[in-house]
């Protein structure tokens, strides 16, 4: 107890408290810019902390780290662009709320959830350090594999109308997660001797491609502001309403905090998974599921609470055992060592007050970060009412640079665009995109841990007590899901909350039957080629691709049959002129041209110039706006990414410098 | 104290070497502005931030600037991927010929030895500036049957399970080779995610035999697993003595025998043979320079000379030594550019039969890492 208070005293002292607030400012900024986040922040700030006292250094580092998952909501809700990998689930319901003109409400609820979740995570850090050992010891690869399997059951919750399509989407996510070196490193799978693919894909370019690119294209094609129906929705009081929403759903907030904190304790499963698990849980546990995916406030609260709760508990295995749970935690472990701190029992004995100072840092940072955002968001959120042309350049810039932060190679942009095309196709065909990300983040956890389990323990792992418990949970949730499906089919449909169709329904173009059929066909072809390529691989490399391939073809055939039927039956609907294929292709061609031009002259010139071309040619804006935006884009690239982030620029064919 | 002496010896050595080489510190350089005045040098690290490579590069970047003529700003950039090959390709192929781009971090010596197609550049053409030595420690869980109380109990151990990353990695291959030399019977599990994953698997008993770098062993594994008796250290792979043998203990681990001594105590003779040669061809160069700083092959001569000239003073810098001690453990061994250059050139001059041996050994590993 004494140490607990001593920890607080250490943090509120000058200069620690100043550094803490500085860290919060930096963290809010890093979280809000897509592609940046806690990991980039650690890498950027660490050199500055070398000379500081440890308490001060960690006030800065953890102050920053605590709030990146608070501010990443901003772009996820306002622009449909996840600010960090941990906000991908927030997009699903947060963005439709923006489109409805309720951005402030979504943000208010998210910030409240983030603050509570973050404080909960910090308390988990304080309380679980002494008792963590059994969890780490008993939660070994077999249990991690089962956790992945359990996570996959959320596909149902994320699929919307068609579970079969959701399943294919998840299998697609699992398949792209197998790209790169197999677990044992024997072969590089589906890499086609391209170096970029050796280590596989990363979640940020994937999520930006699936969610942000389709939004960019649709905004450009329709030319409407993001809040398409928001003119009549009063903005005043929305923030307070959002806060009230979060408090009203206190039970969900609490459960999401527990989910986040628990996932944080498990090394190797980070915030990018916690948000999906919490989201899936919110959907599964809700009585009325009809509004999820269309702007249900609970779909914002759950992931935003969980991804902050991860932050505190994430530190536990790192501090207690030197087992970093995520990439960001490995950097933090490095920072620990640089400051002469050693993980292990010391942190609970001689360094206890320091440990508690970290808890307090997280508490203070989470609360002040949320309050700061509540005060500022009013101004920022006005962008959803701006003309599309004025915000598209910014979304393009941040999506592209966000993807670039992954490996700083043109491959990041090609990935972004390739999954962008996939995302547009999904949207047209009315297929759910979230299961792709879910499959992608769970895939490596399942595959690596099953592989290690089979090598070290063998199939006998199914008799481990925790594994048995998880199999039981799995069976029970299956049974429930089956019963629910039967009920739905027998007409005992789940009642809708507001007794009618939500406004957002009209926004969603009816699924195009042709795109739907072609997508099902394309997936069968994809899974078949994946199977064919994997035919001669060693067992460890081939196991997952083969299972995925077979399941994918079977489910694909089922969906294709239905898609053909509905294509035959479909009456030609009214043409959606704005979203016609040539129109979409033009915009995609424009985005592709950015990549080509960057290859030729480098992005520092290519990006601003192309954004100017977009404004002048597509948007027909006047020259003042064009020049203003081009200069702004250049300044952001040069100062923010170049000078501040030390980003590695593309080396162009024609090198002027 | 041993390491300080060797540091000083190296520094004096490279300084005198530099003084002898023409056009370095001579009148020509005095007359004009220093090459690096007002410039920014980028250290490109081929791994994600936070690891051993990244940390040591950041420590160098922080302290080297004030000892290089012209005091360039030195920044660290990360370009992870393909076991470091992406960054090597970048520095080797596309960096501008201005001497402002250097590779920094663990040099995967096995990439060229295994002729990995991911690596497209010739490591011999880089201009080496400095290197940090590292060695490895192997340790075993104490509850391995029939119970491990002291290191030599490992020879009676039943059911050893050795943990690794990838069958081709520069960690797994020496790890298996060392265990093989001792005649240990083990199962090999590949696929662990970094040392964090390795320590977790050790703690859980999923594996019970593991090897990691001295730096992280001393700073992380010692306080968390050795002190409470979960694991027992067996040996350290050793640093180079004057005759080029791996018989020197790392100053951070005075109580753990070198592999050389451990082997000799058991078998009564010095380690030798093809497997030992293979171990030396990987761990030998690492005992000089596991983590290297090298300028791109197209860097101008005066740039190479200017950076190299800054190394000896950096290695003596109090601030540098203090930061290095914290992040890389007690008493690091670091060397200047000439020594590293020679070592790498020699290490990459691998005989065809040795390459063949490594390829066969990797294939054997793939079979070993099978289902239980």
PDB file of C-alpha atoms in Angstrom, chain A residues 260-381:
ATOM      1  CA  UNK A 260      -9.243  -6.875 -23.153  1.00  0.00           C
ATOM      2  CA  UNK A 261      -7.359  -7.299 -19.903  1.00  0.00           C
ATOM      3  CA  UNK A 262      -7.371 -11.069 -20.206  1.00  0.00           C
ATOM      4  CA  UNK A 263      -6.172 -11.033 -23.796  1.00  0.00           C
ATOM      5  CA  UNK A 264      -3.455  -8.581 -22.830  1.00  0.00           C
ATOM      6  CA  UNK A 265      -2.166 -10.998 -20.208  1.00  0.00           C
ATOM      7  CA  UNK A 266      -1.629 -13.673 -22.845  1.00  0.00           C
ATOM      8  CA  UNK A 267       1.645 -13.034 -24.625  1.00  0.00           C
ATOM      9  CA  UNK A 268       1.388 -13.020 -28.395  1.00  0.00           C
ATOM     10  CA  UNK A 269      -2.274 -12.018 -28.624  1.00  0.00           C
ATOM     11  CA  UNK A 270      -2.493  -8.253 -28.854  1.00  0.00           C
ATOM     12  CA  UNK A 271      -4.928  -5.375 -29.136  1.00  0.00           C
ATOM     13  CA  UNK A 272      -5.614  -6.151 -32.800  1.00  0.00           C
ATOM     14  CA  UNK A 273      -7.360  -9.313 -31.653  1.00  0.00           C
ATOM     15  CA  UNK A 274      -8.930  -7.997 -28.470  1.00  0.00           C
ATOM     16  CA  UNK A 275     -11.086  -5.514 -30.374  1.00  0.00           C
ATOM     17  CA  UNK A 276     -12.554  -8.254 -32.574  1.00  0.00           C
ATOM     18  CA  UNK A 277     -13.157 -10.624 -29.714  1.00  0.00           C
ATOM     19  CA  UNK A 278     -14.922  -7.880 -27.754  1.00  0.00           C
ATOM     20  CA  UNK A 279     -16.912  -6.908 -30.825  1.00  0.00           C
ATOM     21  CA  UNK A 280     -17.896 -10.503 -31.500  1.00  0.00           C
ATOM     22  CA  UNK A 281     -18.858 -10.893 -27.890  1.00  0.00           C
ATOM     23  CA  UNK A 282     -21.008  -7.750 -28.025  1.00  0.00           C
ATOM     24  CA  UNK A 283     -22.887  -9.097 -31.039  1.00  0.00           C
ATOM     25  CA  UNK A 284     -23.223 -12.602 -29.656  1.00  0.00           C
ATOM     26  CA  UNK A 285     -24.514 -11.456 -26.313  1.00  0.00           C
ATOM     27  CA  UNK A 286     -26.939  -8.872 -27.699  1.00  0.00           C
ATOM     28  CA  UNK A 287     -30.625  -9.687 -27.868  1.00  0.00           C
ATOM     29  CA  UNK A 288     -31.264  -7.444 -30.828  1.00  0.00           C
ATOM     30  CA  UNK A 289     -28.533  -7.942 -33.384  1.00  0.00           C
ATOM     31  CA  UNK A 290     -30.207  -6.215 -36.314  1.00  0.00           C
ATOM     32  CA  UNK A 291     -28.374  -2.915 -36.038  1.00  0.00           C
ATOM     33  CA  UNK A 292     -24.838  -4.295 -35.835  1.00  0.00           C
ATOM     34  CA  UNK A 293     -22.882  -3.276 -38.891  1.00  0.00           C
ATOM     35  CA  UNK A 294     -25.273  -0.407 -39.446  1.00  0.00           C
ATOM     36  CA  UNK A 295     -24.235   1.807 -36.572  1.00  0.00           C
ATOM     37  CA  UNK A 296     -24.979   0.112 -33.253  1.00  0.00           C
ATOM     38  CA  UNK A 297     -23.379   2.048 -30.413  1.00  0.00           C
ATOM     39  CA  UNK A 298     -22.492  -1.211 -28.651  1.00  0.00           C
ATOM     40  CA  UNK A 299     -20.340  -2.146 -31.635  1.00  0.00           C
ATOM     41  CA  UNK A 300     -18.251   0.948 -30.893  1.00  0.00           C
ATOM     42  CA  UNK A 301     -18.140   0.656 -27.128  1.00  0.00           C
ATOM     43  CA  UNK A 302     -16.977  -2.954 -26.919  1.00  0.00           C
ATOM     44  CA  UNK A 303     -13.841  -2.858 -29.104  1.00  0.00           C
ATOM     45  CA  UNK A 304     -12.796   0.585 -27.894  1.00  0.00           C
ATOM     46  CA  UNK A 305     -13.020  -0.485 -24.275  1.00  0.00           C
ATOM     47  CA  UNK A 306     -11.166  -3.723 -24.859  1.00  0.00           C
ATOM     48  CA  UNK A 307      -8.279  -2.273 -26.848  1.00  0.00           C
ATOM     49  CA  UNK A 308      -7.432   0.127 -24.031  1.00  0.00           C
ATOM     50  CA  UNK A 309      -7.789  -2.549 -21.372  1.00  0.00           C
ATOM     51  CA  UNK A 310      -5.156  -4.555 -23.230  1.00  0.00           C
ATOM     52  CA  UNK A 311      -2.578  -1.852 -22.649  1.00  0.00           C
ATOM     53  CA  UNK A 312      -2.122  -2.282 -18.923  1.00  0.00           C
ATOM     54  CA  UNK A 313      -2.286  -6.034 -18.747  1.00  0.00           C
ATOM     55  CA  UNK A 314      -0.010  -6.341 -21.771  1.00  0.00           C
ATOM     56  CA  UNK A 315       2.772  -5.140 -19.504  1.00  0.00           C
ATOM     57  CA  UNK A 316       2.348  -7.998 -17.051  1.00  0.00           C
ATOM     58  CA  UNK A 317       4.138 -10.844 -18.871  1.00  0.00           C
ATOM     59  CA  UNK A 318       6.755  -8.349 -20.057  1.00  0.00           C
ATOM     60  CA  UNK A 319       7.517  -7.091 -16.561  1.00  0.00           C
ATOM     61  CA  UNK A 320       7.166 -10.378 -14.760  1.00  0.00           C
ATOM     62  CA  UNK A 321       8.978 -12.709 -17.129  1.00  0.00           C
ATOM     63  CA  UNK A 322      10.568 -10.693 -19.903  1.00  0.00           C
ATOM     64  CA  UNK A 323       8.070 -12.279 -22.281  1.00  0.00           C
ATOM     65  CA  UNK A 324       6.835  -9.432 -24.480  1.00  0.00           C
ATOM     66  CA  UNK A 325       3.267  -9.967 -25.655  1.00  0.00           C
ATOM     67  CA  UNK A 326       3.479  -7.802 -28.758  1.00  0.00           C
ATOM     68  CA  UNK A 327       5.871  -5.947 -31.018  1.00  0.00           C
ATOM     69  CA  UNK A 328       5.320  -2.785 -29.004  1.00  0.00           C
ATOM     70  CA  UNK A 329       6.101  -4.676 -25.809  1.00  0.00           C
ATOM     71  CA  UNK A 330       9.396  -5.942 -27.207  1.00  0.00           C
ATOM     72  CA  UNK A 331      10.433  -2.339 -27.691  1.00  0.00           C
ATOM     73  CA  UNK A 332       9.294  -1.523 -24.191  1.00  0.00           C
ATOM     74  CA  UNK A 333      11.336  -4.446 -22.886  1.00  0.00           C
ATOM     75  CA  UNK A 334      14.285  -2.896 -24.704  1.00  0.00           C
ATOM     76  CA  UNK A 335      13.558   0.408 -22.995  1.00  0.00           C
ATOM     77  CA  UNK A 336      13.471  -1.409 -19.665  1.00  0.00           C
ATOM     78  CA  UNK A 337      16.923  -2.832 -20.238  1.00  0.00           C
ATOM     79  CA  UNK A 338      18.327   0.496 -21.410  1.00  0.00           C
ATOM     80  CA  UNK A 339      17.231   1.992 -18.119  1.00  0.00           C
ATOM     81  CA  UNK A 340      18.935  -0.751 -16.206  1.00  0.00           C
ATOM     82  CA  UNK A 341      15.669  -2.354 -15.103  1.00  0.00           C
ATOM     83  CA  UNK A 342      15.438  -6.120 -15.112  1.00  0.00           C
ATOM     84  CA  UNK A 343      12.163  -8.002 -15.492  1.00  0.00           C
ATOM     85  CA  UNK A 344      11.353 -10.534 -12.804  1.00  0.00           C
ATOM     86  CA  UNK A 345      10.896 -10.564  -9.035  1.00  0.00           C
ATOM     87  CA  UNK A 346      12.738  -7.250  -8.612  1.00  0.00           C
ATOM     88  CA  UNK A 347       9.746  -5.470 -10.075  1.00  0.00           C
ATOM     89  CA  UNK A 348       7.619  -6.726  -7.196  1.00  0.00           C
ATOM     90  CA  UNK A 349      10.130  -6.162  -4.427  1.00  0.00           C
ATOM     91  CA  UNK A 350      12.843  -3.551  -4.668  1.00  0.00           C
ATOM     92  CA  UNK A 351      11.251  -1.785  -7.629  1.00  0.00           C
ATOM     93  CA  UNK A 352       7.647  -2.069  -6.481  1.00  0.00           C
ATOM     94  CA  UNK A 353       7.023   1.648  -6.223  1.00  0.00           C
ATOM     95  CA  UNK A 354       8.353   2.034  -9.758  1.00  0.00           C
ATOM     96  CA  UNK A 355       5.943  -0.654 -10.941  1.00  0.00           C
ATOM     97  CA  UNK A 356       3.100   1.207  -9.278  1.00  0.00           C
ATOM     98  CA  UNK A 357       4.256   4.444 -10.857  1.00  0.00           C
ATOM     99  CA  UNK A 358       3.591   2.772 -14.196  1.00  0.00           C
ATOM    100  CA  UNK A 359       0.092   1.806 -13.050  1.00  0.00           C
ATOM    101  CA  UNK A 360      -0.602   5.410 -12.078  1.00  0.00           C
ATOM    102  CA  UNK A 361       0.812   6.665 -15.343  1.00  0.00           C
ATOM    103  CA  UNK A 362      -1.633   4.466 -17.232  1.00  0.00           C
ATOM    104  CA  UNK A 363      -4.567   5.595 -15.083  1.00  0.00           C
ATOM    105  CA  UNK A 364      -3.805   9.292 -15.423  1.00  0.00           C
ATOM    106  CA  UNK A 365      -3.014   9.022 -19.140  1.00  0.00           C
ATOM    107  CA  UNK A 366      -6.190   7.137 -19.971  1.00  0.00           C
ATOM    108  CA  UNK A 367      -8.409   9.601 -18.169  1.00  0.00           C
ATOM    109  CA  UNK A 368      -6.734  12.784 -19.412  1.00  0.00           C
ATOM    110  CA  UNK A 369      -6.458  11.409 -22.944  1.00  0.00           C
ATOM    111  CA  UNK A 370     -10.184  10.723 -23.098  1.00  0.00           C
ATOM    112  CA  UNK A 371     -11.093  14.124 -21.637  1.00  0.00           C
ATOM    113  CA  UNK A 372      -8.768  15.952 -24.028  1.00  0.00           C
ATOM    114  CA  UNK A 373     -10.363  14.201 -26.975  1.00  0.00           C
ATOM    115  CA  UNK A 374     -13.858  14.943 -25.727  1.00  0.00           C
ATOM    116  CA  UNK A 375     -12.964  18.628 -25.679  1.00  0.00           C
ATOM    117  CA  UNK A 376     -11.331  18.673 -29.115  1.00  0.00           C
ATOM    118  CA  UNK A 377     -13.437  16.321 -31.134  1.00  0.00           C
ATOM    119  CA  UNK A 378     -16.147  18.850 -31.800  1.00  0.00           C
ATOM    120  CA  UNK A 379     -13.902  20.761 -34.180  1.00  0.00           C
ATOM    121  CA  UNK A 380     -12.317  17.728 -35.783  1.00  0.00           C
ATOM    122  CA  UNK A 381     -15.587  15.942 -36.360  1.00  0.00           C
TER     123      UNK A 381
END
